[in-house]
Amino acid sequence: MNHNLFLMAAQPETNPEAAPHPPRELPPAHDLDAAAGDLKRVGAVQTPHFDESRTREEFRVLKRHMVARMQSMADSQMLRPGTILITSASPGEGKTTVTLGLAMSFMFERDCRVVLVDADMRSPELSRRMHLADEPGLLDFLDDERLQISDIVYPTSVKGVYAVPAGRPRVTAPELIAGQRMRALLDSLHGGDESRIVIIDSGSVLSCSETISLAAHAGQILFVVAKGQTKRIDVDEGLGILHREAGPLDESRVAIVFNKSDRSQSPVRYSKRP
C-alpha cells in the first residue's frame, strides 16, 4: 500500500438557532479518561496488515504534513487545525483505513490524544471495525439534549485513542450534523488542548450532504483517492463542492491521499497539482 499526497488548490451550512442546552464541556486535564469510564465497552483499534514498516513510514510522512499545518495555523481564529476531516469523492476508497492509520501514527507524538469520530452515516465502517456499531453515539447525542459527551466517548484498545461511534441512524442526520450542537461537541472534544486531535471519518462528498457541514468545521481535509477506481471528474466535482460550500480550499487546508497504489511506485511524495 502506498499513499501519495498531492497538495491541491481546490464556502458552510449553519443552523442560525443555537442549541438551548449546549453540551457540558470536558475538563481539559483528565477529560477524556473521565468520559471514557471503566464500565464502558472498549472499542477495538487495529490497522490493516500491510507491509508494516513501509505503511508506518508513509503514515508518518502524512502525519508530519498535518503537524506542520497545525503549527502554521496555530493562531487561526476561524478553524481549528487539529480537526481533521477524512473524505473522498465516492464510497469504498479507503477513508476508514486512512483514518485508523493516521490515528495510530499520531500516537507516537508525545502527550498526544486522538478522538476518532464516525460521521459516515451511510456506511459507519469505523464503528463496525471498532465493534461499537450498537452503542449510543454521535447522532444520539445530537438528537437528545439529555445526553452528555461522556455518554458517547469510548475508550479503545490503544491508550490515548478514544472513539465516538455513529449512533443509531436517523433521517434527520444532515440537519443534526449542520446544527450548533455539532460545533459545540467538537469544541468540547478539543477542550482547549491543542495536543488533542479530532479525526472525523465522514461520508463521501458526492453521496453524503452532511459531509459539507462537517467540512465547515475542519481546519484540515484529507481527500482520499483510490488508484484505478476514482474518476478524475469525480475528484474535480467533489473538491469543487467543498470549495464552494465549505471553502475556500487551497494547499494550506486540503491534501489528497492517493490510496491503493502498487508497491512499485516511489514512497510518498508531494506536489502542487490542480
Short mmCIF file of C-alpha atoms in Angstrom, two decimals:
data_model
loop_
_atom_site.label_atom_id
_atom_site.label_comp_id
_atom_site.label_asym_id
_atom_site.label_seq_id
_atom_site.Cartn_x
_atom_site.Cartn_y
_atom_site.Cartn_z
CA MET A 1 0.00 0.00 0.00
CA ASN A 2 1.33 3.38 -0.91
CA HIS A 3 -0.12 6.79 -0.06
CA ASN A 4 0.89 9.53 -2.49
CA LEU A 5 -0.04 13.01 -1.35
CA PHE A 6 -0.86 15.86 -3.69
CA LEU A 7 -1.47 19.35 -2.31
CA MET A 8 -4.39 20.93 -4.12
CA ALA A 9 -5.73 24.41 -4.55
CA ALA A 10 -9.09 23.42 -4.80
CA GLN A 11 -17.62 28.21 1.04
CA PRO A 12 -20.59 26.48 5.07
CA GLU A 13 -24.03 25.34 6.08
CA THR A 14 -25.07 26.56 9.51
CA ASN A 15 -28.10 26.47 11.75
CA PRO A 16 -28.94 30.00 12.97
CA GLU A 17 -30.64 28.66 16.09
CA ALA A 18 -28.22 27.86 18.88
CA ALA A 19 -28.94 24.75 20.95
CA PRO A 20 -30.93 25.77 24.05
CA HIS A 21 -28.90 23.36 26.17
CA PRO A 22 -25.29 23.23 24.92
CA PRO A 23 -23.27 20.14 25.85
CA ARG A 24 -21.23 20.25 29.01
CA GLU A 25 -17.57 20.79 28.21
CA LEU A 26 -14.99 18.26 29.29
CA PRO A 27 -12.33 19.43 31.78
CA PRO A 28 -9.01 19.98 29.99
CA ALA A 29 -6.85 17.60 32.03
CA HIS A 30 -8.43 14.20 32.82
CA ASP A 31 -11.25 14.96 30.34
CA LEU A 32 -11.28 12.01 28.00
CA ASP A 33 -10.22 9.43 30.55
CA ALA A 34 -13.09 10.52 32.78
CA ALA A 35 -15.54 10.50 29.88
CA ALA A 36 -14.44 7.05 28.70
CA GLY A 37 -15.22 5.33 32.00
CA ASP A 38 -14.23 1.82 33.07
CA LEU A 39 -17.76 0.47 32.73
CA LYS A 40 -17.95 1.22 29.03
CA ARG A 41 -17.39 -1.12 26.16
CA VAL A 42 -13.85 -0.86 24.78
CA GLY A 43 -13.51 -0.16 21.08
CA ALA A 44 -11.02 -2.17 19.05
CA VAL A 45 -8.42 -0.23 17.10
CA GLN A 46 -6.39 -2.20 14.59
CA THR A 47 -4.69 -1.18 11.39
CA PRO A 48 -4.74 -3.49 8.33
CA HIS A 49 -1.85 -5.92 7.87
CA PHE A 50 0.17 -4.46 5.02
CA ASP A 51 3.94 -4.15 4.77
CA GLU A 52 4.16 -2.71 8.28
CA SER A 53 7.42 -0.78 8.06
CA ARG A 54 6.54 0.77 4.69
CA THR A 55 2.99 1.64 5.67
CA ARG A 56 4.05 3.04 9.04
CA GLU A 57 6.56 5.34 7.37
CA GLU A 58 4.01 6.53 4.82
CA PHE A 59 1.55 7.43 7.57
CA ARG A 60 4.37 9.13 9.45
CA VAL A 61 5.04 11.37 6.43
CA LEU A 62 1.32 12.13 6.21
CA LYS A 63 1.22 12.94 9.93
CA ARG A 64 4.24 15.25 9.76
CA HIS A 65 2.46 17.15 7.00
CA MET A 66 -0.59 17.50 9.28
CA VAL A 67 1.54 18.59 12.25
CA ALA A 68 3.31 21.23 10.14
CA ARG A 69 -0.08 22.63 9.17
CA MET A 70 -1.20 22.71 12.80
CA GLN A 71 1.85 24.73 13.73
CA SER A 72 1.38 27.17 10.86
CA MET A 73 -2.34 27.60 11.71
CA ALA A 74 -1.84 27.83 15.47
CA ASP A 75 -3.07 31.44 15.62
CA SER A 76 -6.06 30.89 13.36
CA GLN A 77 -9.29 32.28 14.80
CA MET A 78 -11.51 30.68 12.17
CA LEU A 79 -10.77 26.96 12.02
CA ARG A 80 -9.13 24.52 14.40
CA PRO A 81 -6.19 22.81 12.65
CA GLY A 82 -6.46 19.82 15.00
CA THR A 83 -9.85 18.92 13.49
CA ILE A 84 -9.10 16.68 10.51
CA LEU A 85 -11.83 15.56 8.12
CA ILE A 86 -11.27 12.40 6.07
CA THR A 87 -13.47 12.20 2.97
CA SER A 88 -13.50 11.12 -0.67
CA ALA A 89 -15.48 11.58 -3.84
CA SER A 90 -17.26 8.20 -3.67
CA PRO A 91 -17.63 5.29 -1.21
CA GLY A 92 -15.09 2.49 -0.94
CA GLU A 93 -11.91 4.48 -1.47
CA GLY A 94 -10.23 3.62 1.84
CA LYS A 95 -11.24 6.52 4.13
CA THR A 96 -11.55 4.37 7.25
CA THR A 97 -8.19 2.70 6.66
CA VAL A 98 -6.55 6.12 6.35
CA THR A 99 -8.40 7.31 9.49
CA LEU A 100 -7.09 4.42 11.59
CA GLY A 101 -3.57 4.55 10.17
CA LEU A 102 -3.29 8.28 10.82
CA ALA A 103 -4.61 7.88 14.37
CA MET A 104 -2.02 5.21 15.16
CA SER A 105 0.74 7.38 13.74
CA PHE A 106 -0.31 10.33 15.92
CA MET A 107 0.10 8.13 18.99
CA PHE A 108 3.87 8.28 18.54
CA GLU A 109 3.67 12.00 19.30
CA ARG A 110 4.40 12.90 22.91
CA ASP A 111 1.32 13.64 25.06
CA CYS A 112 -0.98 13.42 22.04
CA ARG A 113 -4.55 12.18 22.37
CA VAL A 114 -6.80 11.30 19.46
CA VAL A 115 -10.60 11.18 19.23
CA LEU A 116 -11.99 9.22 16.29
CA VAL A 117 -15.48 10.35 15.25
CA ASP A 118 -17.53 8.18 12.91
CA ALA A 119 -19.66 10.59 10.90
CA ASP A 120 -20.24 8.36 7.87
CA MET A 121 -23.98 7.93 8.32
CA ARG A 122 -24.49 5.91 5.13
CA SER A 123 -21.82 3.34 5.95
CA PRO A 124 -20.42 3.60 9.51
CA GLU A 125 -17.47 1.33 8.83
CA LEU A 126 -15.33 2.85 11.59
CA SER A 127 -17.97 1.94 14.21
CA ARG A 128 -18.14 -1.60 12.87
CA ARG A 129 -14.38 -2.06 12.89
CA MET A 130 -14.20 -0.85 16.47
CA HIS A 131 -17.14 -3.10 17.50
CA LEU A 132 -19.15 -0.08 18.64
CA ALA A 133 -21.87 -0.14 15.99
CA ASP A 134 -24.64 -0.88 18.51
CA GLU A 135 -23.54 1.69 21.09
CA PRO A 136 -25.00 5.20 21.62
CA GLY A 137 -23.04 7.67 19.51
CA LEU A 138 -22.90 10.90 17.57
CA LEU A 139 -26.44 11.08 16.19
CA ASP A 140 -27.94 10.05 19.54
CA PHE A 141 -26.07 12.89 21.24
CA LEU A 142 -27.03 15.46 18.62
CA ASP A 143 -30.69 14.44 18.78
CA ASP A 144 -31.06 14.13 22.56
CA GLU A 145 -30.04 17.09 24.70
CA ARG A 146 -30.24 14.95 27.82
CA LEU A 147 -27.11 13.07 26.73
CA GLN A 148 -23.70 14.31 27.79
CA ILE A 149 -20.42 13.89 25.95
CA SER A 150 -19.37 11.29 28.49
CA ASP A 151 -22.25 9.11 27.22
CA ILE A 152 -20.77 8.75 23.75
CA VAL A 153 -16.96 8.82 24.21
CA TYR A 154 -15.47 5.32 24.48
CA PRO A 155 -12.01 4.06 25.41
CA THR A 156 -10.25 1.89 22.86
CA SER A 157 -7.66 -0.86 22.93
CA VAL A 158 -4.97 1.76 22.25
CA LYS A 159 -4.07 4.07 25.13
CA GLY A 160 -4.72 7.70 24.23
CA VAL A 161 -7.16 6.88 21.41
CA TYR A 162 -10.88 7.43 22.06
CA ALA A 163 -13.91 6.79 19.89
CA VAL A 164 -17.29 8.38 19.16
CA PRO A 165 -19.38 5.90 17.13
CA ALA A 166 -22.01 6.98 14.62
CA GLY A 167 -25.04 6.09 16.77
CA ARG A 168 -28.48 4.97 15.59
CA PRO A 169 -29.36 6.13 12.04
CA ARG A 170 -31.89 8.92 11.59
CA VAL A 171 -33.44 10.55 8.54
CA THR A 172 -32.61 13.90 10.13
CA ALA A 173 -28.85 13.18 10.19
CA PRO A 174 -27.89 16.00 7.76
CA GLU A 175 -29.83 18.58 9.81
CA LEU A 176 -28.35 17.33 13.08
CA ILE A 177 -24.81 17.45 11.73
CA ALA A 178 -25.41 21.02 10.48
CA GLY A 179 -26.66 22.22 13.88
CA GLN A 180 -24.86 24.25 16.53
CA ARG A 181 -24.68 21.25 18.87
CA MET A 182 -22.20 19.61 16.49
CA ARG A 183 -19.87 22.60 16.68
CA ALA A 184 -20.19 22.67 20.48
CA LEU A 185 -19.34 18.95 20.60
CA LEU A 186 -16.14 19.43 18.60
CA ASP A 187 -15.12 22.37 20.82
CA SER A 188 -15.61 20.22 23.91
CA LEU A 189 -13.71 17.26 22.47
CA HIS A 190 -10.73 19.56 21.99
CA GLY A 191 -11.22 21.05 25.45
CA GLY A 192 -8.82 23.93 24.81
CA ASP A 193 -5.94 21.46 24.49
CA GLU A 194 -4.00 21.85 21.25
CA SER A 195 -2.39 18.43 21.71
CA ARG A 196 -5.78 16.78 21.13
CA ILE A 197 -6.54 15.65 17.61
CA VAL A 198 -10.10 15.02 16.40
CA ILE A 199 -10.23 12.89 13.26
CA ILE A 200 -13.63 12.67 11.56
CA ASP A 201 -14.30 9.74 9.24
CA SER A 202 -17.07 11.20 7.09
CA GLY A 203 -19.12 10.05 4.15
CA SER A 204 -18.15 10.71 0.56
CA VAL A 205 -18.82 14.18 -0.80
CA LEU A 206 -20.95 13.10 -3.77
CA SER A 207 -23.28 10.89 -1.73
CA CYS A 208 -23.50 12.49 1.76
CA SER A 209 -24.77 16.04 2.19
CA GLU A 210 -23.64 16.14 5.84
CA THR A 211 -20.01 15.96 4.75
CA ILE A 212 -20.27 19.56 3.56
CA SER A 213 -21.38 20.69 7.02
CA LEU A 214 -18.53 18.78 8.65
CA ALA A 215 -16.01 20.35 6.27
CA ALA A 216 -17.05 23.78 7.56
CA HIS A 217 -15.60 22.79 10.98
CA ALA A 218 -12.38 21.20 9.74
CA GLY A 219 -9.07 23.02 9.73
CA GLN A 220 -7.64 20.24 7.58
CA ILE A 221 -9.24 17.99 4.97
CA LEU A 222 -7.77 14.77 3.59
CA PHE A 223 -9.39 13.77 0.32
CA VAL A 224 -8.81 10.06 -0.34
CA VAL A 225 -8.45 8.94 -3.96
CA ALA A 226 -8.14 5.26 -4.92
CA LYS A 227 -5.86 4.36 -7.80
CA GLY A 228 -7.67 2.69 -10.68
CA GLN A 229 -11.04 3.37 -9.07
CA THR A 230 -11.64 7.09 -8.60
CA LYS A 231 -12.52 9.08 -11.70
CA ARG A 232 -10.82 12.44 -12.19
CA ILE A 233 -14.16 14.07 -12.98
CA ASP A 234 -15.49 12.91 -9.58
CA VAL A 235 -12.44 14.29 -7.78
CA ASP A 236 -12.88 17.65 -9.50
CA GLU A 237 -16.60 17.71 -8.72
CA GLY A 238 -16.09 16.71 -5.08
CA LEU A 239 -13.38 19.28 -4.46
CA GLY A 240 -15.42 21.90 -6.29
CA ILE A 241 -18.41 21.29 -3.99
CA LEU A 242 -16.22 21.54 -0.88
CA HIS A 243 -14.60 24.72 -2.18
CA ARG A 244 -17.95 26.41 -2.91
CA GLU A 245 -19.84 25.27 0.18
CA ALA A 246 -17.17 24.97 2.90
CA GLY A 247 -14.16 26.76 1.50
CA PRO A 248 -12.15 28.39 0.34
CA LEU A 249 -9.82 25.43 -0.08
CA ASP A 250 -6.17 25.62 -1.00
CA GLU A 251 -2.93 23.78 -0.28
CA SER A 252 -2.91 25.20 3.25
CA ARG A 253 -6.07 23.25 4.13
CA VAL A 254 -6.61 20.30 1.79
CA ALA A 255 -4.43 17.41 0.63
CA ILE A 256 -5.16 14.38 -1.50
CA VAL A 257 -4.13 10.95 -0.27
CA PHE A 258 -3.51 8.68 -3.24
CA ASN A 259 -4.54 5.28 -1.91
CA LYS A 260 -4.36 1.66 -3.14
CA SER A 261 -1.34 2.27 -5.35
CA ASP A 262 1.03 -0.59 -6.16
CA ARG A 263 4.29 -1.29 -4.36
CA SER A 264 6.45 -0.49 -7.40
CA GLN A 265 5.82 3.23 -7.04
CA SER A 266 8.13 5.51 -5.11
CA PRO A 267 7.39 6.45 -1.48
CA VAL A 268 5.08 9.28 -0.51
CA ARG A 269 5.75 12.43 -2.49
CA TYR A 270 4.25 15.89 -2.60
CA SER A 271 3.36 18.10 -5.48
CA LYS A 272 1.02 21.02 -6.11
CA ARG A 273 -1.34 19.86 -8.80
CA PRO A 274 -4.77 21.12 -9.89
#
